[in-house]
Amino acid sequence: MLNIGAKIKELRKEQKMTLAQVAGDRITKGMLSLIENGKAQPSMESLQHIAKQLNIDVSELMQTEDHHQIKKLYREVEKKRLALSKFYGEKNFNEKVIELHDTILPFVENGSLKGTTFEEVRIYDAYLSLRYYAKMDLSVKPFVKLVKMYEQVHAYSKILSTFDRMAVIQFLERNYTEALNYLFEGEKYIEKYGDLIDDLEKLDLYYNITVVSAAINDDEQVERYIETAFTLSKEKKLFYRLNEFYRFLFLIHCSKEEGEKAFYYLKKMRAFVEIMEEPAETVMEQILTLSYTNQIEKDYEKTIATRYERIDIPGGIFTNIFFNGEYAYAYYMLGRYEDALTHLKDIEISSNNQHPIDLAIMYRAFAVRALCQFMLGDKENAKRDVLYATDGVKDFKITKEIQFILDAHKKIME
């Protein structure tokens, strides 16, 4: 039911304004008080004046109580959704997800989220995401409907983020071709709506195409979309995701032992780290420096001598396998098998890293451990680790890291 007076009163109090401030010089405080308490009906001229004083559109005062509830829910959901990131990886993360899901559920069940406003679509978006996080529905299908809903409310940038989401779902299942197809569908909307789509959303899409293309070793496509992203970044003077693009180019050239190109992008990353002073980026630069020393310079003594002060970052425990993997690789190449094993005692594959490039590097650590065990006469554990590593990369195309694993398998299992 429409209650304009109550809505005016609530908005006035939210903005901490007095009756006199809202009344201004067009209506009296007494009249405004009567309107707020439902004892007088304002004219359209008065409503327009009140809306102007409250710095809102007059249409907001004409909205129904149902819509008012939706806007209130929208603010609550967005606030809690943002806060969820702080609990990611914590024991109570799933509990927080379910709690927010149950807040939205009644509005889904009573048909309030029709998709006629941006707020309704955003709440429904959150609902679908929460169901995915809680493993209630791990399919892509619900998000297909969301694309049309965002288009209907002219939220074109959110269309791209929805296609990104669908691609990630497929990517985590290692359905790389399907993931790329969703991203290419998203790219069509860039052609359709152009400048109506936020540039950062475009860069997200190009980055994800790069990630998935790298997963299937399509280096030509990787470089093409990185160039597209760089062109947009230079044109609009954006730094968003630049370092992540540099990282992919570094890993590709490092894996091919193209030292000059790899070092060029390593320098780019170092410059970026100096400017941003972001702990996570610093850690990544350190890991890739060790990789460069091992794979390009092949100076294993230098790798061992290069030690970094520990930097605490969210999920940092999973960076250990990358650091320890590089140190252990250097020790193995120097024939110092026992030293290598001391770095590989408690390694594990991170569930957060599902990209073939990351996985190949992590599984290589298990192959290094297997080779060291084999050289020290522990053939049983060597076979266990090398079989685990080989099985982990069996669906990936051959890279230098994967070839190392396959060669270790051949040596140990013969």
mmCIF file of C-alpha atoms in Angstrom:
data_model
loop_
_atom_site.group_PDB
_atom_site.id
_atom_site.type_symbol
_atom_site.label_atom_id
_atom_site.label_comp_id
_atom_site.label_asym_id
_atom_site.label_seq_id
_atom_site.Cartn_x
_atom_site.Cartn_y
_atom_site.Cartn_z
ATOM 1 C CA MET A 1 0.000 0.000 0.000
ATOM 2 C CA LEU A 2 1.254 3.456 -0.900
ATOM 3 C CA ASN A 3 2.030 5.616 2.148
ATOM 4 C CA ILE A 4 3.755 8.731 0.850
ATOM 5 C CA GLY A 5 3.820 10.544 4.187
ATOM 6 C CA ALA A 6 5.555 7.700 6.020
ATOM 7 C CA LYS A 7 8.064 7.428 3.191
ATOM 8 C CA ILE A 8 8.861 11.162 3.326
ATOM 9 C CA LYS A 9 9.345 10.936 7.086
ATOM 10 C CA GLU A 10 11.646 7.920 6.826
ATOM 11 C CA LEU A 11 13.777 9.486 4.089
ATOM 12 C CA ARG A 12 13.996 12.756 6.017
ATOM 13 C CA LYS A 13 15.212 10.971 9.137
ATOM 14 C CA GLU A 14 17.660 8.825 7.152
ATOM 15 C CA GLN A 15 19.225 12.052 5.867
ATOM 16 C CA LYS A 16 19.077 13.641 9.348
ATOM 17 C CA MET A 17 17.050 16.606 8.050
ATOM 18 C CA THR A 18 14.604 18.704 10.082
ATOM 19 C CA LEU A 19 11.011 19.485 9.123
ATOM 20 C CA ALA A 20 12.089 23.053 8.396
ATOM 21 C CA GLN A 21 14.888 21.949 6.049
ATOM 22 C CA VAL A 22 12.563 19.762 3.983
ATOM 23 C CA ALA A 23 9.696 22.239 4.037
ATOM 24 C CA GLY A 24 11.940 25.043 2.795
ATOM 25 C CA ASP A 25 10.140 28.116 1.590
ATOM 26 C CA ARG A 26 7.394 26.371 -0.389
ATOM 27 C CA ILE A 27 5.342 24.677 2.361
ATOM 28 C CA THR A 28 5.057 25.107 6.117
ATOM 29 C CA LYS A 29 6.484 22.833 8.790
ATOM 30 C CA GLY A 30 2.955 22.222 10.032
ATOM 31 C CA MET A 31 1.730 21.102 6.621
ATOM 32 C CA LEU A 32 4.749 18.798 6.190
ATOM 33 C CA SER A 33 4.048 17.291 9.617
ATOM 34 C CA LEU A 34 0.416 16.625 8.607
ATOM 35 C CA ILE A 35 1.592 14.992 5.346
ATOM 36 C CA GLU A 36 4.110 12.774 7.171
ATOM 37 C CA ASN A 37 1.457 11.614 9.632
ATOM 38 C CA GLY A 38 -1.074 10.820 6.930
ATOM 39 C CA LYS A 39 -3.463 13.651 7.878
ATOM 40 C CA ALA A 40 -3.038 15.599 4.643
ATOM 41 C CA GLN A 41 -2.448 14.649 1.009
ATOM 42 C CA PRO A 42 0.259 16.601 -0.856
ATOM 43 C CA SER A 43 -0.256 18.046 -4.303
ATOM 44 C CA MET A 44 2.049 16.954 -7.115
ATOM 45 C CA GLU A 45 3.702 20.394 -6.913
ATOM 46 C CA SER A 46 4.392 19.854 -3.178
ATOM 47 C CA LEU A 47 5.715 16.339 -3.840
ATOM 48 C CA GLN A 48 8.137 17.653 -6.440
ATOM 49 C CA HIS A 49 9.374 20.295 -3.991
ATOM 50 C CA ILE A 50 9.797 17.718 -1.180
ATOM 51 C CA ALA A 51 11.637 15.328 -3.506
ATOM 52 C CA LYS A 52 13.990 18.116 -4.550
ATOM 53 C CA GLN A 53 14.727 18.966 -0.908
ATOM 54 C CA LEU A 54 15.470 15.267 -0.210
ATOM 55 C CA ASN A 55 17.658 15.090 -3.335
ATOM 56 C CA ILE A 56 15.669 12.218 -4.840
ATOM 57 C CA ASP A 57 13.458 11.696 -7.871
ATOM 58 C CA VAL A 58 9.775 12.260 -7.226
ATOM 59 C CA SER A 59 9.079 8.761 -8.574
ATOM 60 C CA GLU A 60 10.769 7.326 -5.467
ATOM 61 C CA LEU A 61 8.028 8.856 -3.334
ATOM 62 C CA MET A 62 5.373 7.256 -5.522
ATOM 63 C CA GLN A 63 6.721 3.734 -5.142
ATOM 64 C CA THR A 64 4.712 1.091 -3.319
ATOM 65 C CA GLU A 65 5.527 -0.325 0.087
ATOM 66 C CA ASP A 66 6.590 -3.577 -1.639
ATOM 67 C CA HIS A 67 9.198 -1.711 -3.625
ATOM 68 C CA HIS A 68 10.324 0.073 -0.490
ATOM 69 C CA GLN A 69 10.844 -3.328 1.160
ATOM 70 C CA ILE A 70 12.854 -4.507 -1.841
ATOM 71 C CA LYS A 71 15.128 -1.464 -1.681
ATOM 72 C CA LYS A 72 15.667 -2.055 2.026
ATOM 73 C CA LEU A 73 16.457 -5.723 1.371
ATOM 74 C CA TYR A 74 18.789 -4.722 -1.470
ATOM 75 C CA ARG A 75 20.856 -2.507 0.841
ATOM 76 C CA GLU A 76 21.028 -5.263 3.447
ATOM 77 C CA VAL A 77 22.017 -7.939 0.912
ATOM 78 C CA GLU A 78 24.700 -5.815 -0.733
ATOM 79 C CA LYS A 79 26.208 -4.969 2.653
ATOM 80 C CA LYS A 80 26.275 -8.589 3.832
ATOM 81 C CA ARG A 81 27.417 -9.879 0.455
ATOM 82 C CA LEU A 82 30.426 -7.572 0.584
ATOM 83 C CA ALA A 83 31.183 -8.664 4.147
ATOM 84 C CA LEU A 84 31.154 -12.340 3.101
ATOM 85 C CA SER A 85 34.569 -11.976 1.463
ATOM 86 C CA LYS A 86 36.096 -11.523 4.927
ATOM 87 C CA PHE A 87 34.894 -14.985 5.923
ATOM 88 C CA TYR A 88 36.071 -16.801 2.770
ATOM 89 C CA GLY A 89 38.125 -19.815 3.762
ATOM 90 C CA GLU A 90 36.958 -19.564 7.392
ATOM 91 C CA LYS A 91 35.013 -22.317 9.155
ATOM 92 C CA ASN A 92 31.877 -20.200 9.447
ATOM 93 C CA PHE A 93 31.833 -19.098 5.789
ATOM 94 C CA ASN A 94 29.173 -21.618 4.812
ATOM 95 C CA GLU A 95 27.107 -20.643 7.845
ATOM 96 C CA LYS A 96 27.171 -16.986 6.737
ATOM 97 C CA VAL A 97 26.223 -18.003 3.194
ATOM 98 C CA ILE A 98 23.202 -19.981 4.387
ATOM 99 C CA GLU A 99 22.170 -17.145 6.700
ATOM 100 C CA LEU A 100 22.072 -14.614 3.843
ATOM 101 C CA HIS A 101 20.416 -17.145 1.520
ATOM 102 C CA ASP A 102 17.616 -17.658 4.054
ATOM 103 C CA THR A 103 17.126 -13.884 4.289
ATOM 104 C CA ILE A 104 16.384 -13.710 0.555
ATOM 105 C CA LEU A 105 14.449 -16.986 0.212
ATOM 106 C CA PRO A 106 11.009 -15.695 1.347
ATOM 107 C CA PHE A 107 11.118 -12.970 -1.320
ATOM 108 C CA VAL A 108 11.905 -15.588 -3.969
ATOM 109 C CA GLU A 109 9.123 -17.860 -2.781
ATOM 110 C CA ASN A 110 6.465 -15.112 -2.700
ATOM 111 C CA GLY A 111 7.363 -13.917 -6.204
ATOM 112 C CA SER A 112 8.637 -10.470 -5.160
ATOM 113 C CA LEU A 113 11.774 -10.735 -7.315
ATOM 114 C CA LYS A 114 10.148 -10.320 -10.718
ATOM 115 C CA GLY A 115 13.170 -8.663 -12.262
ATOM 116 C CA THR A 116 11.417 -5.398 -13.045
ATOM 117 C CA THR A 117 13.982 -3.229 -11.207
ATOM 118 C CA PHE A 118 17.745 -3.281 -10.841
ATOM 119 C CA GLU A 119 17.414 -3.966 -7.104
ATOM 120 C CA GLU A 120 15.261 -7.047 -7.697
ATOM 121 C CA VAL A 121 17.730 -8.466 -10.201
ATOM 122 C CA ARG A 122 20.728 -7.834 -7.941
ATOM 123 C CA ILE A 123 19.015 -9.611 -5.051
ATOM 124 C CA TYR A 124 18.170 -12.536 -7.318
ATOM 125 C CA ASP A 125 21.788 -12.557 -8.524
ATOM 126 C CA ALA A 126 22.956 -12.794 -4.902
ATOM 127 C CA TYR A 127 20.454 -15.596 -4.282
ATOM 128 C CA LEU A 128 21.800 -17.676 -7.182
ATOM 129 C CA SER A 129 25.402 -17.062 -6.137
ATOM 130 C CA LEU A 130 24.680 -18.085 -2.557
ATOM 131 C CA ARG A 131 23.038 -21.300 -3.742
ATOM 132 C CA TYR A 132 26.174 -22.035 -5.736
ATOM 133 C CA TYR A 133 28.520 -21.323 -2.809
ATOM 134 C CA ALA A 134 26.394 -23.530 -0.537
ATOM 135 C CA LYS A 135 26.489 -26.302 -3.184
ATOM 136 C CA MET A 136 22.683 -26.268 -3.488
ATOM 137 C CA ASP A 137 22.935 -25.859 -7.249
ATOM 138 C CA LEU A 138 26.294 -26.090 -9.046
ATOM 139 C CA SER A 139 24.873 -25.756 -12.560
ATOM 140 C CA VAL A 140 25.137 -22.894 -15.033
ATOM 141 C CA LYS A 141 21.468 -22.933 -16.044
ATOM 142 C CA PRO A 142 20.056 -20.475 -13.435
ATOM 143 C CA PHE A 143 22.528 -17.792 -14.519
ATOM 144 C CA VAL A 144 21.335 -17.936 -18.155
ATOM 145 C CA LYS A 145 18.038 -16.392 -17.032
ATOM 146 C CA LEU A 146 19.975 -13.712 -15.148
ATOM 147 C CA VAL A 147 21.518 -12.395 -18.383
ATOM 148 C CA LYS A 148 18.078 -11.526 -19.771
ATOM 149 C CA MET A 149 17.013 -9.977 -16.473
ATOM 150 C CA TYR A 150 20.006 -7.631 -16.430
ATOM 151 C CA GLU A 151 19.368 -6.693 -20.053
ATOM 152 C CA GLN A 152 15.745 -5.811 -19.240
ATOM 153 C CA VAL A 153 16.834 -3.336 -16.541
ATOM 154 C CA HIS A 154 19.606 -1.975 -18.802
ATOM 155 C CA ALA A 155 22.409 -3.121 -16.465
ATOM 156 C CA TYR A 156 24.634 -4.062 -19.381
ATOM 157 C CA SER A 157 27.894 -4.273 -17.438
ATOM 158 C CA LYS A 158 26.377 -6.901 -15.155
ATOM 159 C CA ILE A 159 25.666 -9.038 -18.220
ATOM 160 C CA LEU A 160 29.400 -9.479 -18.708
ATOM 161 C CA SER A 161 30.001 -10.366 -15.071
ATOM 162 C CA THR A 162 27.256 -13.005 -15.359
ATOM 163 C CA PHE A 163 28.937 -14.612 -18.351
ATOM 164 C CA ASP A 164 32.206 -14.495 -16.393
ATOM 165 C CA ARG A 165 30.465 -16.373 -13.590
ATOM 166 C CA MET A 166 29.130 -19.053 -15.935
ATOM 167 C CA ALA A 167 32.594 -19.469 -17.430
ATOM 168 C CA VAL A 168 34.148 -19.890 -13.974
ATOM 169 C CA ILE A 169 31.635 -22.633 -13.118
ATOM 170 C CA GLN A 170 32.628 -24.530 -16.264
ATOM 171 C CA PHE A 171 36.309 -23.784 -15.725
ATOM 172 C CA LEU A 172 36.301 -25.309 -12.238
ATOM 173 C CA GLU A 173 34.866 -28.473 -13.797
ATOM 174 C CA ARG A 174 37.724 -28.322 -16.351
ATOM 175 C CA ASN A 175 35.196 -27.817 -19.157
ATOM 176 C CA TYR A 176 37.445 -25.283 -20.867
ATOM 177 C CA THR A 177 35.724 -25.235 -24.255
ATOM 178 C CA GLU A 178 32.328 -24.588 -22.644
ATOM 179 C CA ALA A 179 33.888 -21.862 -20.475
ATOM 180 C CA LEU A 180 35.294 -20.120 -23.555
ATOM 181 C CA ASN A 181 31.939 -20.351 -25.334
ATOM 182 C CA TYR A 182 30.245 -18.449 -22.501
ATOM 183 C CA LEU A 183 32.958 -15.783 -22.572
ATOM 184 C CA PHE A 184 32.613 -15.364 -26.328
ATOM 185 C CA GLU A 185 28.834 -14.997 -25.849
ATOM 186 C CA GLY A 186 29.592 -12.225 -23.389
ATOM 187 C CA GLU A 187 31.906 -10.558 -25.885
ATOM 188 C CA LYS A 188 28.965 -10.212 -28.300
ATOM 189 C CA TYR A 189 27.301 -7.867 -25.801
ATOM 190 C CA ILE A 190 30.364 -5.595 -25.949
ATOM 191 C CA GLU A 191 29.770 -5.298 -29.675
ATOM 192 C CA LYS A 192 26.046 -4.731 -29.037
ATOM 193 C CA TYR A 193 26.216 -2.117 -26.270
ATOM 194 C CA GLY A 194 29.739 -0.690 -26.625
ATOM 195 C CA ASP A 195 30.378 2.267 -24.316
ATOM 196 C CA LEU A 196 27.308 1.447 -22.224
ATOM 197 C CA ILE A 197 29.398 -1.329 -20.657
ATOM 198 C CA ASP A 198 31.952 -0.436 -17.991
ATOM 199 C CA ASP A 199 35.566 -0.725 -19.182
ATOM 200 C CA LEU A 200 36.593 -2.680 -16.080
ATOM 201 C CA GLU A 201 33.983 -5.327 -16.897
ATOM 202 C CA LYS A 202 35.432 -5.549 -20.408
ATOM 203 C CA LEU A 203 38.916 -6.065 -18.967
ATOM 204 C CA ASP A 204 37.550 -8.779 -16.680
ATOM 205 C CA LEU A 205 36.117 -10.572 -19.696
ATOM 206 C CA TYR A 206 39.342 -10.254 -21.725
ATOM 207 C CA TYR A 207 41.333 -11.479 -18.732
ATOM 208 C CA ASN A 208 39.104 -14.535 -18.332
ATOM 209 C CA ILE A 209 39.374 -15.339 -22.035
ATOM 210 C CA THR A 210 43.152 -15.122 -21.584
ATOM 211 C CA VAL A 211 43.047 -17.452 -18.571
ATOM 212 C CA VAL A 212 40.940 -20.107 -20.281
ATOM 213 C CA SER A 213 42.882 -19.833 -23.561
ATOM 214 C CA ALA A 214 46.099 -20.416 -21.616
ATOM 215 C CA ALA A 215 44.485 -23.495 -20.071
ATOM 216 C CA ILE A 216 44.167 -25.066 -23.519
ATOM 217 C CA ASN A 217 47.588 -23.781 -24.641
ATOM 218 C CA ASP A 218 46.159 -21.461 -27.292
ATOM 219 C CA ASP A 219 49.053 -18.988 -27.043
ATOM 220 C CA GLU A 220 47.970 -17.074 -30.153
ATOM 221 C CA GLN A 221 44.555 -16.370 -28.643
ATOM 222 C CA VAL A 222 46.154 -15.468 -25.308
ATOM 223 C CA GLU A 223 48.364 -12.832 -26.890
ATOM 224 C CA ARG A 224 45.522 -11.506 -29.066
ATOM 225 C CA TYR A 225 43.230 -10.835 -26.117
ATOM 226 C CA ILE A 226 46.043 -9.478 -23.986
ATOM 227 C CA GLU A 227 46.781 -7.031 -26.791
ATOM 228 C CA THR A 228 43.077 -6.105 -26.893
ATOM 229 C CA ALA A 229 43.170 -5.494 -23.137
ATOM 230 C CA PHE A 230 46.382 -3.461 -23.355
ATOM 231 C CA THR A 231 44.928 -1.303 -26.125
ATOM 232 C CA LEU A 232 41.842 -0.552 -24.010
ATOM 233 C CA SER A 233 43.981 0.100 -20.924
ATOM 234 C CA LYS A 234 46.231 2.567 -22.753
ATOM 235 C CA GLU A 235 43.321 4.317 -24.427
ATOM 236 C CA LYS A 236 41.433 4.777 -21.139
ATOM 237 C CA LYS A 237 44.554 5.050 -18.920
ATOM 238 C CA LEU A 238 43.568 2.054 -16.793
ATOM 239 C CA PHE A 239 45.917 -0.104 -14.709
ATOM 240 C CA TYR A 240 43.277 -2.662 -13.791
ATOM 241 C CA ARG A 241 44.492 -6.300 -14.094
ATOM 242 C CA LEU A 242 47.680 -5.242 -15.915
ATOM 243 C CA ASN A 243 49.921 -7.214 -13.592
ATOM 244 C CA GLU A 244 47.835 -10.350 -14.032
ATOM 245 C CA PHE A 245 48.237 -10.069 -17.803
ATOM 246 C CA TYR A 246 51.994 -9.600 -17.356
ATOM 247 C CA ARG A 247 52.072 -12.703 -15.159
ATOM 248 C CA PHE A 248 50.456 -14.866 -17.818
ATOM 249 C CA LEU A 249 52.831 -13.631 -20.481
ATOM 250 C CA PHE A 250 55.779 -14.299 -18.170
ATOM 251 C CA LEU A 251 54.643 -17.870 -17.437
ATOM 252 C CA ILE A 252 54.107 -18.639 -21.102
ATOM 253 C CA HIS A 253 57.530 -17.357 -22.169
ATOM 254 C CA CYS A 254 59.262 -18.882 -19.139
ATOM 255 C CA SER A 255 57.764 -22.299 -19.905
ATOM 256 C CA LYS A 256 59.073 -21.990 -23.475
ATOM 257 C CA GLU A 257 62.471 -20.887 -22.101
ATOM 258 C CA GLU A 258 62.207 -17.606 -23.987
ATOM 259 C CA GLY A 259 64.407 -15.784 -21.499
ATOM 260 C CA GLU A 260 64.448 -12.292 -22.970
ATOM 261 C CA LYS A 261 60.674 -12.048 -23.207
ATOM 262 C CA ALA A 262 60.171 -13.664 -19.793
ATOM 263 C CA PHE A 263 62.549 -11.170 -18.172
ATOM 264 C CA TYR A 264 60.798 -8.261 -19.875
ATOM 265 C CA TYR A 265 57.491 -9.166 -18.202
ATOM 266 C CA LEU A 266 59.199 -9.966 -14.907
ATOM 267 C CA LYS A 267 60.545 -6.387 -14.899
ATOM 268 C CA LYS A 268 57.046 -5.094 -15.649
ATOM 269 C CA MET A 269 55.697 -7.000 -12.652
ATOM 270 C CA ARG A 270 58.469 -5.691 -10.395
ATOM 271 C CA ALA A 271 57.689 -2.116 -11.383
ATOM 272 C CA PHE A 272 54.012 -2.714 -10.694
ATOM 273 C CA VAL A 273 54.785 -4.191 -7.250
ATOM 274 C CA GLU A 274 56.885 -1.168 -6.323
ATOM 275 C CA ILE A 275 54.033 1.181 -7.171
ATOM 276 C CA MET A 276 51.174 -0.788 -5.619
ATOM 277 C CA GLU A 277 52.903 -2.155 -2.497
ATOM 278 C CA GLU A 278 50.321 -4.946 -2.418
ATOM 279 C CA PRO A 279 51.408 -7.991 -0.334
ATOM 280 C CA ALA A 280 49.816 -10.590 -2.619
ATOM 281 C CA GLU A 281 51.510 -9.082 -5.683
ATOM 282 C CA THR A 282 54.848 -9.003 -3.837
ATOM 283 C CA VAL A 283 54.550 -12.711 -3.034
ATOM 284 C CA MET A 284 53.718 -13.551 -6.664
ATOM 285 C CA GLU A 285 56.724 -11.562 -7.903
ATOM 286 C CA GLN A 286 58.977 -13.451 -5.467
ATOM 287 C CA ILE A 287 57.716 -16.849 -6.623
ATOM 288 C CA LEU A 288 58.155 -15.933 -10.285
ATOM 289 C CA THR A 289 61.666 -14.626 -9.625
ATOM 290 C CA LEU A 290 62.596 -18.055 -8.251
ATOM 291 C CA SER A 291 60.968 -19.677 -11.275
ATOM 292 C CA TYR A 292 62.961 -17.438 -13.633
ATOM 293 C CA THR A 293 66.215 -18.283 -11.833
ATOM 294 C CA ASN A 294 65.475 -22.008 -12.094
ATOM 295 C CA GLN A 295 63.999 -22.236 -15.573
ATOM 296 C CA ILE A 296 65.860 -19.536 -17.506
ATOM 297 C CA GLU A 297 69.109 -18.806 -15.665
ATOM 298 C CA LYS A 298 69.380 -22.378 -14.333
ATOM 299 C CA ASP A 299 71.400 -20.948 -11.473
ATOM 300 C CA TYR A 300 70.267 -23.321 -8.746
ATOM 301 C CA GLU A 301 72.737 -22.055 -6.150
ATOM 302 C CA LYS A 302 71.283 -18.570 -6.666
ATOM 303 C CA THR A 303 67.769 -19.913 -6.110
ATOM 304 C CA ILE A 304 68.793 -21.528 -2.838
ATOM 305 C CA ALA A 305 70.537 -18.344 -1.709
ATOM 306 C CA THR A 306 67.483 -16.202 -2.493
ATOM 307 C CA ARG A 307 65.349 -16.142 0.639
ATOM 308 C CA TYR A 308 62.379 -13.898 1.260
ATOM 309 C CA GLU A 309 60.848 -12.601 4.457
ATOM 310 C CA ARG A 310 57.462 -14.221 5.058
ATOM 311 C CA ILE A 311 54.497 -12.029 4.099
ATOM 312 C CA ASP A 312 51.105 -12.948 5.506
ATOM 313 C CA ILE A 313 48.327 -12.836 2.939
ATOM 314 C CA PRO A 314 44.809 -14.389 2.927
ATOM 315 C CA GLY A 315 45.180 -18.014 1.853
ATOM 316 C CA GLY A 316 48.950 -17.626 2.061
ATOM 317 C CA ILE A 317 49.386 -21.203 3.208
ATOM 318 C CA PHE A 318 48.800 -22.275 -0.381
ATOM 319 C CA THR A 319 51.711 -20.209 -1.661
ATOM 320 C CA ASN A 320 54.041 -22.524 0.270
ATOM 321 C CA ILE A 321 53.911 -25.229 -2.380
ATOM 322 C CA PHE A 322 55.104 -22.717 -4.990
ATOM 323 C CA PHE A 323 57.971 -21.391 -2.861
ATOM 324 C CA ASN A 324 58.995 -24.808 -1.578
ATOM 325 C CA GLY A 325 58.546 -26.353 -5.000
ATOM 326 C CA GLU A 326 61.073 -23.953 -6.536
ATOM 327 C CA TYR A 327 63.597 -24.411 -3.722
ATOM 328 C CA ALA A 328 63.207 -28.199 -3.842
ATOM 329 C CA TYR A 329 63.614 -28.209 -7.621
ATOM 330 C CA ALA A 330 66.914 -26.331 -7.264
ATOM 331 C CA TYR A 331 68.163 -28.750 -4.594
ATOM 332 C CA TYR A 332 67.155 -31.715 -6.775
ATOM 333 C CA MET A 333 69.013 -30.329 -9.790
ATOM 334 C CA LEU A 334 72.109 -30.004 -7.571
ATOM 335 C CA GLY A 335 71.740 -33.603 -6.404
ATOM 336 C CA ARG A 336 70.952 -32.554 -2.829
ATOM 337 C CA TYR A 337 67.989 -34.883 -2.444
ATOM 338 C CA GLU A 338 67.617 -34.810 1.340
ATOM 339 C CA ASP A 339 67.640 -30.993 1.353
ATOM 340 C CA ALA A 340 64.959 -31.052 -1.334
ATOM 341 C CA LEU A 341 62.764 -33.364 0.724
ATOM 342 C CA THR A 342 62.898 -31.062 3.750
ATOM 343 C CA HIS A 343 60.991 -28.481 1.666
ATOM 344 C CA LEU A 344 58.403 -30.993 0.482
ATOM 345 C CA LYS A 345 57.191 -32.618 3.708
ATOM 346 C CA ASP A 346 53.711 -31.130 3.975
ATOM 347 C CA ILE A 347 52.905 -29.971 0.454
ATOM 348 C CA GLU A 348 49.338 -30.188 -0.798
ATOM 349 C CA ILE A 349 47.419 -29.140 -3.877
ATOM 350 C CA SER A 350 45.366 -26.018 -3.247
ATOM 351 C CA SER A 351 41.683 -26.291 -4.131
ATOM 352 C CA ASN A 352 41.790 -22.542 -4.903
ATOM 353 C CA ASN A 353 44.171 -23.017 -7.833
ATOM 354 C CA GLN A 354 42.484 -24.815 -10.703
ATOM 355 C CA HIS A 355 44.380 -23.416 -13.667
ATOM 356 C CA PRO A 356 46.496 -25.977 -15.558
ATOM 357 C CA ILE A 357 49.552 -23.686 -15.360
ATOM 358 C CA ASP A 358 49.288 -23.510 -11.553
ATOM 359 C CA LEU A 359 48.402 -27.174 -11.214
ATOM 360 C CA ALA A 360 51.312 -28.302 -13.402
ATOM 361 C CA ILE A 361 53.745 -26.351 -11.203
ATOM 362 C CA MET A 362 52.206 -27.794 -8.030
ATOM 363 C CA TYR A 363 52.175 -31.374 -9.315
ATOM 364 C CA ARG A 364 55.777 -30.931 -10.441
ATOM 365 C CA ALA A 365 56.650 -30.535 -6.744
ATOM 366 C CA PHE A 366 55.253 -34.025 -6.135
ATOM 367 C CA ALA A 367 57.313 -35.338 -9.067
ATOM 368 C CA VAL A 368 60.436 -33.726 -7.563
ATOM 369 C CA ARG A 369 59.645 -35.377 -4.249
ATOM 370 C CA ALA A 370 59.180 -38.707 -6.012
ATOM 371 C CA LEU A 371 62.536 -38.404 -7.808
ATOM 372 C CA CYS A 372 64.334 -37.538 -4.571
ATOM 373 C CA GLN A 373 62.742 -40.494 -2.798
ATOM 374 C CA PHE A 374 63.691 -42.749 -5.701
ATOM 375 C CA MET A 375 67.300 -41.572 -5.652
ATOM 376 C CA LEU A 376 67.436 -42.255 -1.895
ATOM 377 C CA GLY A 377 66.047 -45.773 -2.333
ATOM 378 C CA ASP A 378 62.459 -45.145 -1.169
ATOM 379 C CA LYS A 379 60.820 -46.630 -4.268
ATOM 380 C CA GLU A 380 57.404 -47.269 -2.705
ATOM 381 C CA ASN A 381 56.755 -43.623 -1.798
ATOM 382 C CA ALA A 382 58.397 -42.499 -5.046
ATOM 383 C CA LYS A 383 55.859 -44.519 -7.058
ATOM 384 C CA ARG A 384 52.964 -43.160 -4.964
ATOM 385 C CA ASP A 385 53.944 -39.529 -5.525
ATOM 386 C CA VAL A 386 54.779 -39.801 -9.207
ATOM 387 C CA LEU A 387 51.493 -41.620 -9.927
ATOM 388 C CA TYR A 388 49.633 -38.870 -8.049
ATOM 389 C CA ALA A 389 51.427 -36.188 -10.081
ATOM 390 C CA THR A 390 50.860 -37.953 -13.409
ATOM 391 C CA ASP A 391 47.173 -38.504 -12.701
ATOM 392 C CA GLY A 392 46.787 -34.845 -11.753
ATOM 393 C CA VAL A 393 47.945 -33.581 -15.161
ATOM 394 C CA LYS A 394 46.639 -36.380 -17.373
ATOM 395 C CA ASP A 395 44.011 -34.171 -19.054
ATOM 396 C CA PHE A 396 46.358 -31.272 -19.775
ATOM 397 C CA LYS A 397 48.297 -30.520 -22.927
ATOM 398 C CA ILE A 398 52.056 -31.031 -22.697
ATOM 399 C CA THR A 399 54.142 -28.164 -21.314
ATOM 400 C CA LYS A 400 57.699 -28.155 -19.978
ATOM 401 C CA GLU A 401 56.459 -28.722 -16.423
ATOM 402 C CA ILE A 402 54.213 -31.599 -17.451
ATOM 403 C CA GLN A 403 56.998 -33.168 -19.513
ATOM 404 C CA PHE A 404 59.157 -33.110 -16.371
ATOM 405 C CA ILE A 405 56.421 -35.067 -14.566
ATOM 406 C CA LEU A 406 56.098 -37.569 -17.413
ATOM 407 C CA ASP A 407 59.877 -38.085 -17.547
ATOM 408 C CA ALA A 408 59.914 -38.654 -13.776
ATOM 409 C CA HIS A 409 57.130 -41.238 -14.191
ATOM 410 C CA LYS A 410 59.097 -43.063 -16.853
ATOM 411 C CA LYS A 411 62.287 -43.095 -14.763
ATOM 412 C CA ILE A 412 60.618 -44.316 -11.576
ATOM 413 C CA MET A 413 58.161 -46.829 -13.028
ATOM 414 C CA GLU A 414 60.592 -48.585 -15.408
#
